[in-house]
Amino acid sequence: QEEGLTVTDAVVLLDREQGGPERITSGGVNLKSVLTVSTFVQVLESKGLLDAETANSVRKFVADMKFEAANPKPTVVAPKLSFSDRASKAPNELAKNLLNLMEEKKSNLSVGADLNTCAEVLALADKVGPHICVLKTHVDILSDFSDSFPQELAKLAEKHKFMIFEDRKFADIGNTVAMQYGGGVYKIADWSHITNAHTVPGPGIIDGMAQVGLPKKRGLLLLGEMSSSGTLAAGDYTKKTVEMAKNKPEFVMGFICTSKLCDEPGMIHMTPGVQLEQGTDALGQRYLTPEIVVTERECDIIIVGRGVYKAADATAAAAEYRERGWAAYTARLSK
């Protein structure tokens, strides 16, 4: 197709049953496969050439890694819009600032600092700060949190020009989350530019958090999808989450998701579980590459945790992810 040919049919030897046929046929191409993985495994198992444990392991892997048809890749109304173009259309002030920052730094990388001490998080932030647009934190896993930590982190955010995203995943009724967000031990709204929430409680959770966050010019991400296998954040849940976001665009600035969920230019799509190679870990976390996330699925920011903070050289790893993420973004603009 890229060379100007009209493609009507495609033939493959093995259908891995991971969503490929759906993607190909949605583009108007008729797919013919000789075998499916399920058939292949069933035949080998029936002939005694594959033991039951291995066969079940293969079936589980295929199921876990399948791109669910419940959330197909949507049609993008304005795929050529750059981050700076979208910034001018964003109703949320923080989203506007973040999109401009991404364009300025030429970075759509967020590093997840899932570490256990304040010193470790601050050291990592200083190392990767020049390469990121957002630092993602989990303050509730810090064993030595103190009031000075947010202050020190804010200094690094100003020094390196990145935003702070506390990955709190609020999930209670509006009145309760308002107190959790604005008070308690962590006082998250005082120092974290961005936080996120589940939508299981309904729109009241957004209203409650907006009472605290809007006066401080904060932004909220809604969990539309998750990168773990077996997640319930799919289908109708995701659709209703998008509706809630559209009803509160002055506070909701986007989504945590694995594929683009809506065409609103001011909504930023952030995707966790990104590594340089596709795969899954022992606890069901599915990893996707920057190219799949940004170019194919048209999300905006890649969130990388272990791929950076467990690297021998975190600075070099962040630089590599930044390069891959930005190249995937520029490739998307040229499509």
Tab-separated table of C-alpha atoms in Angstrom, residues 77 83 104 142 231 319 321 334-335:
chain	number	residue	atom	x	y	z
A	77	VAL	CA	-9.789	13.009	13.217
A	83	PHE	CA	1.735	18.599	20.480
A	104	GLU	CA	10.067	22.220	23.795
A	142	LEU	CA	8.455	5.335	50.344
A	231	THR	CA	-7.720	-6.185	33.625
A	319	ALA	CA	18.062	9.004	26.687
A	321	TYR	CA	13.760	5.689	25.523
A	334	SER	CA	4.268	11.746	8.934
A	335	LYS	CA	1.685	8.977	8.386
